[in-house]
Tab-separated table of N, CA, C and O in Angstrom:
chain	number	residue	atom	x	y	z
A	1	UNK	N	-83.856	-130.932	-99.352
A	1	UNK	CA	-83.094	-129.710	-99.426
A	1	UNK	C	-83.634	-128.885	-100.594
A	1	UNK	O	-83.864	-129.414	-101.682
A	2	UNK	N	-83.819	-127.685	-100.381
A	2	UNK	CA	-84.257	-126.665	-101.355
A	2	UNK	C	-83.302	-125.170	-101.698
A	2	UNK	O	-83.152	-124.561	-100.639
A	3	UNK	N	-82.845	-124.672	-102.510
A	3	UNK	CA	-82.100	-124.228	-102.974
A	3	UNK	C	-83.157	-122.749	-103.451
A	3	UNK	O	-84.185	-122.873	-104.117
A	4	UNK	N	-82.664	-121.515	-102.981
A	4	UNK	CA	-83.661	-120.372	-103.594
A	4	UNK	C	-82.695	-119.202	-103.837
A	4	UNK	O	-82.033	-118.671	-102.946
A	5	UNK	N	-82.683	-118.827	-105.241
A	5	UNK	CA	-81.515	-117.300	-105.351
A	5	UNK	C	-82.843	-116.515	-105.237
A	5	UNK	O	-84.003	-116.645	-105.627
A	6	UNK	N	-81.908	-115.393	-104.311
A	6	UNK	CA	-82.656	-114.496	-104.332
A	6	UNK	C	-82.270	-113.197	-105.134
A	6	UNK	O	-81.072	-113.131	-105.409
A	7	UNK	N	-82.959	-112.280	-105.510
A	7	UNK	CA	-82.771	-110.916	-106.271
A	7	UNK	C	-81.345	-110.274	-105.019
A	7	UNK	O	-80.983	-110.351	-103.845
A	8	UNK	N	-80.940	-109.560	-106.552
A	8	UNK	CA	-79.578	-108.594	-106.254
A	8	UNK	C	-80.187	-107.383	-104.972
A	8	UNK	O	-79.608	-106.981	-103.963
A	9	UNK	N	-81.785	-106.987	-105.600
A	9	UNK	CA	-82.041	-105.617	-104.669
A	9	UNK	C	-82.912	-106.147	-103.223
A	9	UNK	O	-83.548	-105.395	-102.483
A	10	UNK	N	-82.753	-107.587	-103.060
A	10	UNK	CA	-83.749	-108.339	-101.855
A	10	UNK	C	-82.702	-108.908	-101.057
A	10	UNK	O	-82.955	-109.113	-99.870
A	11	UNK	N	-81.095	-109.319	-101.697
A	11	UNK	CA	-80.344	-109.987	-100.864
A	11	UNK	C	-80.148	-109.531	-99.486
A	11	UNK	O	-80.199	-110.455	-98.674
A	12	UNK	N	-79.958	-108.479	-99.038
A	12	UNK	CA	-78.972	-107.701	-97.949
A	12	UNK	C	-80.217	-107.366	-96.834
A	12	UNK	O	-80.041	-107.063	-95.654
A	13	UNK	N	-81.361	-107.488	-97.448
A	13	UNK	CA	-82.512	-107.445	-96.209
A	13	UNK	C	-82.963	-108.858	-95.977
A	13	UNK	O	-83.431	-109.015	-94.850
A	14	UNK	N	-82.950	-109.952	-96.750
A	14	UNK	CA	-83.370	-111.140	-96.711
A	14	UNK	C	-82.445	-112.108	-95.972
A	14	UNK	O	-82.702	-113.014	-95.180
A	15	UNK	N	-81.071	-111.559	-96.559
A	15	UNK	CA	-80.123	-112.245	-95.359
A	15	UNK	C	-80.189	-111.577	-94.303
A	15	UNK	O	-80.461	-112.267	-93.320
A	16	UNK	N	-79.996	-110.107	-94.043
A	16	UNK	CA	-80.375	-109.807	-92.990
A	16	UNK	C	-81.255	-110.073	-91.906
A	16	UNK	O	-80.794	-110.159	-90.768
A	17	UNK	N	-82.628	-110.233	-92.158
A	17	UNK	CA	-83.388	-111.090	-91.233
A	17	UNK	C	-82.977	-112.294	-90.603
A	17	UNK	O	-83.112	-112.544	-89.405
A	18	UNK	N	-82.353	-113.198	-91.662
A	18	UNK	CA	-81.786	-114.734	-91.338
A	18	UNK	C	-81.041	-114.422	-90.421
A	18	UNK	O	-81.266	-115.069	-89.399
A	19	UNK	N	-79.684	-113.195	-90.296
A	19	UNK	CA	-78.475	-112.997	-89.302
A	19	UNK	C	-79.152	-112.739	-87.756
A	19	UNK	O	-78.727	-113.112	-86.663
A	20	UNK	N	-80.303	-112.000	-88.077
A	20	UNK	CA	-80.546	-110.707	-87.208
A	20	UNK	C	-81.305	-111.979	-86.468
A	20	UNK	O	-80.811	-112.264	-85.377
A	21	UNK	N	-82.664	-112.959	-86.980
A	21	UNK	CA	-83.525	-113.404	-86.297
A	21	UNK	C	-83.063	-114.887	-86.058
A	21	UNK	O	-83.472	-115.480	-85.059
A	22	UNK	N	-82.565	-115.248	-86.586
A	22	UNK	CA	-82.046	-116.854	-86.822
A	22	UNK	C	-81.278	-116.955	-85.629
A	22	UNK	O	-80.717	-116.075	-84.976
A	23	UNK	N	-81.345	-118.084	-85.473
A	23	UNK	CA	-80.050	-118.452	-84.246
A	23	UNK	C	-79.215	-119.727	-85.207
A	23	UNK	O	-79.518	-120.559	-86.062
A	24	UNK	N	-78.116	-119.322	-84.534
A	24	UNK	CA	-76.823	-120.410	-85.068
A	24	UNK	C	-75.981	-120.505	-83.812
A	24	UNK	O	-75.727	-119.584	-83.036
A	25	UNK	N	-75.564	-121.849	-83.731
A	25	UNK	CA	-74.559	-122.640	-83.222
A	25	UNK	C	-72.985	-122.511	-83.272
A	25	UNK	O	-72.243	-122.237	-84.215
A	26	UNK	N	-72.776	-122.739	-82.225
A	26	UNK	CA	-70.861	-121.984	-82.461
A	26	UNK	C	-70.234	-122.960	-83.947
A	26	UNK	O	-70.433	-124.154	-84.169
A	27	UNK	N	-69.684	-122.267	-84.535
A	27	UNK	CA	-68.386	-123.185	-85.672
A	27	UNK	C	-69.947	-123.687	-86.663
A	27	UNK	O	-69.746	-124.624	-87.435
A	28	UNK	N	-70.901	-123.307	-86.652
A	28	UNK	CA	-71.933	-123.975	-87.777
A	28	UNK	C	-72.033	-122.637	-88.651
A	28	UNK	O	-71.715	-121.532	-88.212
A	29	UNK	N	-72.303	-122.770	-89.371
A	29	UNK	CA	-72.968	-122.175	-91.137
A	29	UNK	C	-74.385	-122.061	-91.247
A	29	UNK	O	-75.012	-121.264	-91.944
A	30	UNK	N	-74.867	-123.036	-90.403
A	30	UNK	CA	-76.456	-122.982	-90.497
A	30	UNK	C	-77.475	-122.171	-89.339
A	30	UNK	O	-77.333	-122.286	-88.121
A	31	UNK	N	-78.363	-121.463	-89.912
A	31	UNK	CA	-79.061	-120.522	-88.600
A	31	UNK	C	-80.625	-121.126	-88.654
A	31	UNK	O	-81.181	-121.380	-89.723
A	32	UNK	N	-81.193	-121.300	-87.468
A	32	UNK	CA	-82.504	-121.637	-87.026
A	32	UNK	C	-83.239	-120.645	-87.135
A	32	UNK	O	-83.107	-119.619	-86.467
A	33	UNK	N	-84.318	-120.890	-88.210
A	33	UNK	CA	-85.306	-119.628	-88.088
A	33	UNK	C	-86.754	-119.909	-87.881
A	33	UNK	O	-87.392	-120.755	-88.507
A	34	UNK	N	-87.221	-119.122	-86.943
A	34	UNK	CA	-88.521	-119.581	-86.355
A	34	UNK	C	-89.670	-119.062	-87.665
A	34	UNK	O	-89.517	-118.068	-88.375
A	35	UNK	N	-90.622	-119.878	-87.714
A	35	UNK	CA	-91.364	-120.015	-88.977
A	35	UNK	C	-93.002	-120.128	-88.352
A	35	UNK	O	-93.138	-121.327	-88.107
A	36	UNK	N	-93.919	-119.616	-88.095
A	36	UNK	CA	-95.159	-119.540	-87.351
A	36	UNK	C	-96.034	-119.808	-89.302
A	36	UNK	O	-95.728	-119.297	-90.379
A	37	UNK	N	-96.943	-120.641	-88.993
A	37	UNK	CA	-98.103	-121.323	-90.148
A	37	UNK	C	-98.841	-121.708	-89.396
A	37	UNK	O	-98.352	-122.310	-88.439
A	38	UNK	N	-100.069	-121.584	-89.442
A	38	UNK	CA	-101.183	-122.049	-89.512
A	38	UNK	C	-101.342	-122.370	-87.833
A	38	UNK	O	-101.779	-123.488	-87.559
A	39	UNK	N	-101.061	-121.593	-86.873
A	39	UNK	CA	-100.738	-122.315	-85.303
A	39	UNK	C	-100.011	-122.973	-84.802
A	39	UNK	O	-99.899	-123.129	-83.586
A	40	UNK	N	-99.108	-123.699	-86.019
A	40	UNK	CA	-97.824	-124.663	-86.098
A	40	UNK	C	-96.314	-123.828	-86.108
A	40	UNK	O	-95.907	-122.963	-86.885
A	41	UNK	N	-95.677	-124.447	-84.936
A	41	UNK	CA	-94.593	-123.402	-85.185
A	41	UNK	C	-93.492	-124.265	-86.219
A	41	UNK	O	-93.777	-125.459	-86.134
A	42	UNK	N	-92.527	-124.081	-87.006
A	42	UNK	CA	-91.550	-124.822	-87.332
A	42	UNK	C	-90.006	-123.674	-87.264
A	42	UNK	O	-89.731	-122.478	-87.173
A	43	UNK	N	-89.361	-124.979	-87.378
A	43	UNK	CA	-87.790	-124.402	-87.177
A	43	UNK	C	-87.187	-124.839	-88.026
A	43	UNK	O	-86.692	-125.966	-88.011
A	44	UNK	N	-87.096	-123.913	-89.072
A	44	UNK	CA	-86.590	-123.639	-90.709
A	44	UNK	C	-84.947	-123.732	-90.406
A	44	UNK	O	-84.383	-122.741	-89.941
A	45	UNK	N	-84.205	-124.948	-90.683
A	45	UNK	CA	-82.771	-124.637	-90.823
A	45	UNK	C	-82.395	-124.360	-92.262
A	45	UNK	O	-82.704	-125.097	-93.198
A	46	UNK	N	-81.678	-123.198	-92.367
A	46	UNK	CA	-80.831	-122.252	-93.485
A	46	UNK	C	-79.469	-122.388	-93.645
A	46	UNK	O	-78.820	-122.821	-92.694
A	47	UNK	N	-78.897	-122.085	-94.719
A	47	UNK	CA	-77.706	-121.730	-94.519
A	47	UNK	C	-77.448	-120.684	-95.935
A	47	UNK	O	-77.898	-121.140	-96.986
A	48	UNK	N	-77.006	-119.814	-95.979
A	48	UNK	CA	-76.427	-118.712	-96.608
A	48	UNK	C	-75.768	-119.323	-97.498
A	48	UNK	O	-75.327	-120.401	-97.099
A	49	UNK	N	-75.456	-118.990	-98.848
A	49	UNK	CA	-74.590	-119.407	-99.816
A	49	UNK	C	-73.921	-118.638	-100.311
A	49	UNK	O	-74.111	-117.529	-99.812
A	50	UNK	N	-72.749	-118.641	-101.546
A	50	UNK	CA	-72.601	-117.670	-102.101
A	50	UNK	C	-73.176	-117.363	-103.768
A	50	UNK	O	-73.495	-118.288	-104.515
A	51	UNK	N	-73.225	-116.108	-104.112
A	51	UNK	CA	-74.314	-115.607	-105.624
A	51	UNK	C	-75.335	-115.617	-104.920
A	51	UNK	O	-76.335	-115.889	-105.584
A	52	UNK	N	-75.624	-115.344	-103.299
A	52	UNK	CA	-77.126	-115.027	-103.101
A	52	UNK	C	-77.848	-116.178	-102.888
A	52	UNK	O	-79.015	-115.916	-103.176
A	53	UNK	N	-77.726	-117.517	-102.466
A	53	UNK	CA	-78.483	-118.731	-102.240
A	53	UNK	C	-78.648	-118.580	-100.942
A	53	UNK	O	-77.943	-118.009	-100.109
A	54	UNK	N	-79.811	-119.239	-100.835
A	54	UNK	CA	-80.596	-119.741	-99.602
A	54	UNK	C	-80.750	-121.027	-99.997
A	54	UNK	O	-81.180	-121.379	-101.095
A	55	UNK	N	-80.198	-122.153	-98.581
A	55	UNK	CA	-80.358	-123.610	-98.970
A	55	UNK	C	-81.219	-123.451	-97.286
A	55	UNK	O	-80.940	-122.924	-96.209
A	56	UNK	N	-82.422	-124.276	-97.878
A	56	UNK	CA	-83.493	-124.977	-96.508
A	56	UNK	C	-82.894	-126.467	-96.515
A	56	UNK	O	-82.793	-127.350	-97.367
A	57	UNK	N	-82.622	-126.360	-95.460
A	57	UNK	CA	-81.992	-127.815	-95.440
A	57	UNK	C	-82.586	-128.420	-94.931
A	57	UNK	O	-82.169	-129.552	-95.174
A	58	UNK	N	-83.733	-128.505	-94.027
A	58	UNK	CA	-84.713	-129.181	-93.013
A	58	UNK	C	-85.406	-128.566	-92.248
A	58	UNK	O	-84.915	-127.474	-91.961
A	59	UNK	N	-86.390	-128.790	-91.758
A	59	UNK	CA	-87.394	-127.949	-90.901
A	59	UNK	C	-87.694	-129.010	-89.507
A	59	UNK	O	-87.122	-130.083	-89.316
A	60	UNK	N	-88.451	-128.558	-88.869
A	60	UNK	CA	-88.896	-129.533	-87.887
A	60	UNK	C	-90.047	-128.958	-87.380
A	60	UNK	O	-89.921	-127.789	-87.017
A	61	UNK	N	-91.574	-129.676	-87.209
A	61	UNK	CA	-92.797	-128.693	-86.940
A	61	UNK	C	-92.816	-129.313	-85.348
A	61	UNK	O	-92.387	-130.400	-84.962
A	62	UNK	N	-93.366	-128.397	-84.693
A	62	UNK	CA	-93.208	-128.065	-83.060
A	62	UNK	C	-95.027	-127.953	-82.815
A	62	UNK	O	-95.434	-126.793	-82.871
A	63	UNK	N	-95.991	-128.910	-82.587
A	63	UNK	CA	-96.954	-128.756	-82.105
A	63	UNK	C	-97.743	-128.834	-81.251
A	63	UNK	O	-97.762	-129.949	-80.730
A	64	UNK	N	-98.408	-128.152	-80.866
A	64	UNK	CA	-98.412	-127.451	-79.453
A	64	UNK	C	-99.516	-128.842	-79.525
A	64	UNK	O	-99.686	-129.644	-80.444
A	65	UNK	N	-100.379	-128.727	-77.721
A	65	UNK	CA	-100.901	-129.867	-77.535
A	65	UNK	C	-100.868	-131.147	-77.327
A	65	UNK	O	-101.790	-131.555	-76.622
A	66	UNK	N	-100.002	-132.053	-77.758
A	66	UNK	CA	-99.493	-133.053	-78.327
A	66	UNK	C	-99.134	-133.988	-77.053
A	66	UNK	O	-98.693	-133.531	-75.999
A	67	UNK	N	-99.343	-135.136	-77.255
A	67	UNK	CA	-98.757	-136.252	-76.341
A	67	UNK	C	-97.427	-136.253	-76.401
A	67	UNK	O	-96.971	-137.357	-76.104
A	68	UNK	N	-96.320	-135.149	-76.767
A	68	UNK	CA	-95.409	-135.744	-76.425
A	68	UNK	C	-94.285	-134.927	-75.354
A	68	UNK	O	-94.656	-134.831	-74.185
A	69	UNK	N	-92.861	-134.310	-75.743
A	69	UNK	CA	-91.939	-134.039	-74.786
A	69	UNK	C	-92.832	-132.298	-74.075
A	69	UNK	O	-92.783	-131.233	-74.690
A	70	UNK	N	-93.300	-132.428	-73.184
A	70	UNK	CA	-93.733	-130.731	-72.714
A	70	UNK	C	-94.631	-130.249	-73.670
A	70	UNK	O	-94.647	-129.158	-74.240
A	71	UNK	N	-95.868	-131.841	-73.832
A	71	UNK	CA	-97.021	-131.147	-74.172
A	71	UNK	C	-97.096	-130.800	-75.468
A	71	UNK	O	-98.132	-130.449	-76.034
A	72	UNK	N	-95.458	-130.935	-76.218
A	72	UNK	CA	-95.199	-130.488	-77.416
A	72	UNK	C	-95.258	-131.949	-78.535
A	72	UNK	O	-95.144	-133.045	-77.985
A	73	UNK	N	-95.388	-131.922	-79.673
A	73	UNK	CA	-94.982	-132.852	-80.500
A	73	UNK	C	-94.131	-132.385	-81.601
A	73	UNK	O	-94.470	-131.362	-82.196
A	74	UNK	N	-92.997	-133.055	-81.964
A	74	UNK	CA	-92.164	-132.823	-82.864
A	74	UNK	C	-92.037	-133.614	-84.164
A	74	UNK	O	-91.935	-134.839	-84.103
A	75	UNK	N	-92.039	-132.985	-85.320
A	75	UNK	CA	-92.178	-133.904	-86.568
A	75	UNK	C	-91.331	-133.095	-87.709
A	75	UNK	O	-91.511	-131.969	-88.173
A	76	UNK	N	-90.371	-134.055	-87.979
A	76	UNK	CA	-89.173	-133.876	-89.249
A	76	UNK	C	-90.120	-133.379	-90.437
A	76	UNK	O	-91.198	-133.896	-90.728
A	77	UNK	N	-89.659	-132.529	-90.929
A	77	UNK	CA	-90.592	-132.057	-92.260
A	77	UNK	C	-89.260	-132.750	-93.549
A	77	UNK	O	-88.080	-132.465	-93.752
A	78	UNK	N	-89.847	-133.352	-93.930
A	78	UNK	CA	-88.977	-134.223	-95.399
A	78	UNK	C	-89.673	-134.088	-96.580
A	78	UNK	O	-88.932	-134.324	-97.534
A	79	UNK	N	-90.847	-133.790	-96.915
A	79	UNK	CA	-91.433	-132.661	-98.200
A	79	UNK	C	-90.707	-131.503	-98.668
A	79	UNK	O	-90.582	-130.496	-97.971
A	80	UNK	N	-90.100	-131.649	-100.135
A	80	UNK	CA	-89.446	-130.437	-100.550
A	80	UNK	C	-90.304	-129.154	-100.498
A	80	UNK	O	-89.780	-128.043	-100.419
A	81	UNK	N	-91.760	-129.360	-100.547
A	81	UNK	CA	-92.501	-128.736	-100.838
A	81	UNK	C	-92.747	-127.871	-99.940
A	81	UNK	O	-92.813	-126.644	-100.022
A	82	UNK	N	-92.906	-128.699	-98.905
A	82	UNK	CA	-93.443	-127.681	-97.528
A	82	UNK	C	-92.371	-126.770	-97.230
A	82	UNK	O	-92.445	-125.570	-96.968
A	83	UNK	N	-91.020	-127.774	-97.335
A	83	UNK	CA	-89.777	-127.111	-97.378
A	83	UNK	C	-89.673	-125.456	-98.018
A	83	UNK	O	-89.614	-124.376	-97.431
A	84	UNK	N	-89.680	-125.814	-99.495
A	84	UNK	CA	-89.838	-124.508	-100.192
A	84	UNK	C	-91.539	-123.690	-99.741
A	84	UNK	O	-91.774	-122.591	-100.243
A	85	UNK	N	-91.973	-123.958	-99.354
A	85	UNK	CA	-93.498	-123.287	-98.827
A	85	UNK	C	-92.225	-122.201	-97.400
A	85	UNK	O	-91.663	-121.121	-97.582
A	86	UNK	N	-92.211	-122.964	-96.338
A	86	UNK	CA	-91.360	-122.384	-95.316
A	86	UNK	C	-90.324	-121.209	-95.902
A	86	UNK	O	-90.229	-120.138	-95.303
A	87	UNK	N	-89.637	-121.452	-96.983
A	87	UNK	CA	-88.469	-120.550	-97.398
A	87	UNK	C	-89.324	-119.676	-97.901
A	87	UNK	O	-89.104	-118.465	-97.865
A	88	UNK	N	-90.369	-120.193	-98.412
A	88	UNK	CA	-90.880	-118.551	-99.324
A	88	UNK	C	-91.237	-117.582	-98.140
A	88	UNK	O	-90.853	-116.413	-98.181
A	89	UNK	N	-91.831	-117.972	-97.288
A	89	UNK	CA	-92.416	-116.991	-96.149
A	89	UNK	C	-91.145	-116.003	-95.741
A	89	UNK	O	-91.112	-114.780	-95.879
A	90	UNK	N	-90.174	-116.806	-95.235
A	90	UNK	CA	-88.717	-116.285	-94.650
A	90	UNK	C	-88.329	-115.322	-95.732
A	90	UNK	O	-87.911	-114.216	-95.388
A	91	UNK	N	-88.440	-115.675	-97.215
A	91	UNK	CA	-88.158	-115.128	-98.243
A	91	UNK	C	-89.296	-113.568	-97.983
A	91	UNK	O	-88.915	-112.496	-97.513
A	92	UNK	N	-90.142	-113.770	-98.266
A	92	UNK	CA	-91.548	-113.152	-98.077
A	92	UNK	C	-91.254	-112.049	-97.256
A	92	UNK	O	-91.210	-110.930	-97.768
A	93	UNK	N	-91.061	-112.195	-96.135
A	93	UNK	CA	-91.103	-111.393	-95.194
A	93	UNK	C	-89.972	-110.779	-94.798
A	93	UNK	O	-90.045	-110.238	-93.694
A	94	UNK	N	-88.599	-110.677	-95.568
A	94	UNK	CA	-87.595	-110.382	-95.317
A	94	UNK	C	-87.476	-109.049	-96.975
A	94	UNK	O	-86.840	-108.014	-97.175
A	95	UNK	N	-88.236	-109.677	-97.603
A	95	UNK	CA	-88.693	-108.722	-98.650
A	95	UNK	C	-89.753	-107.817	-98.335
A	95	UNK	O	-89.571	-106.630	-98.609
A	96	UNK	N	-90.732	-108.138	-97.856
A	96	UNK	CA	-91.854	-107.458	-97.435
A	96	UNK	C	-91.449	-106.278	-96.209
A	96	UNK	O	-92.144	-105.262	-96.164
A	97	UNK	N	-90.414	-106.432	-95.316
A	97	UNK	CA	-90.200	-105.107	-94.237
A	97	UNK	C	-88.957	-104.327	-95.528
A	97	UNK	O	-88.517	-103.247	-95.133
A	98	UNK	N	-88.595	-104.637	-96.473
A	98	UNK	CA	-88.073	-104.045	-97.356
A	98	UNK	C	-88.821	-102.988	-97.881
A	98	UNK	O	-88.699	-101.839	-97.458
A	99	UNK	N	-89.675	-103.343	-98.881
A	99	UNK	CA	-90.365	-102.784	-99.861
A	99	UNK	C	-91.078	-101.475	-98.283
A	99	UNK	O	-90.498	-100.411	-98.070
A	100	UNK	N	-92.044	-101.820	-97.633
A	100	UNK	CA	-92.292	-101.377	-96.875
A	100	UNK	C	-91.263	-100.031	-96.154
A	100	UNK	O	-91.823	-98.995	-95.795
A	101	UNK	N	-90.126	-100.158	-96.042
A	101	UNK	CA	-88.983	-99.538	-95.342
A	101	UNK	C	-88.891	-98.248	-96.401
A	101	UNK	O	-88.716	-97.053	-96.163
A	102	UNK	N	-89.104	-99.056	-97.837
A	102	UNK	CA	-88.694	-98.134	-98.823
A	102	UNK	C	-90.281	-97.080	-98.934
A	102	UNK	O	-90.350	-95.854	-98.847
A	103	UNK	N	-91.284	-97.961	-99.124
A	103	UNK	CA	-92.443	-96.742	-99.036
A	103	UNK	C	-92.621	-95.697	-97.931
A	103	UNK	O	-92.768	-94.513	-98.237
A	104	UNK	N	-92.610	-96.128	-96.565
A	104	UNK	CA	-92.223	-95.329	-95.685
A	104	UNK	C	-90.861	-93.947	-95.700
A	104	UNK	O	-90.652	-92.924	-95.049
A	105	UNK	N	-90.293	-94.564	-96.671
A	105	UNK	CA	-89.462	-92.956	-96.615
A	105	UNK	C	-89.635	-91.858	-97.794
A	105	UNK	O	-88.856	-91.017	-98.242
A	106	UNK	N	-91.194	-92.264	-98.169
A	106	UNK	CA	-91.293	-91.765	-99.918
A	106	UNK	C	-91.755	-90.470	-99.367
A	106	UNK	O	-92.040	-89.543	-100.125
């Protein structure tokens, strides 16, 4: 599990992405967010906190090819690291159509 505050002026677009792109489960807290690296897809589970936290609570990498269910292979990601690698992107890119949003109206 990885734990990330984010900035006061990044919160409301960073969660936003999570609401907007994530999928969540009826009565859950936690949203599935699709995470594309390196040809590898993974499925970043989140959950929103309050003061602005982002908790990665687990991932799961989805690779294509693979001997297993539909060609696919599935593997638990349990590295904090990769963990926090995954959140920064989500982080990344939920900041990045920000900043962007804001140059576009200069």
């Amino acid at each position: 599990m990885v734990i990330r505050q984010i900035k006061v002026n990044h919160w409301r677009h960073v969660s936003g992405q999570i609401i907007t792109y994530g999928r969540i489960a009826p009565m859950s807290r936690q949203f599935d967010v699709d995470v594309n690296c390196n040809g590898v897809n993974y499925v970043l589970k989140v959950q929103l906190e309050k003061k602005r936290k982002i908790v990665a609570l687990q991932a799961v990498g989805v690779y294509p090819n693979s001997e297993g269910v539909g060609g696919r292979g599935y593997r638990l990601i349990e590295d904090n690291t990769m963990l926090s690698a995954l959140l920064e992107i989500v982080v990344y890119q939920g900041t990045a159509k920000h900043a962007w949003s804001n140059y576009a109206t200069m």
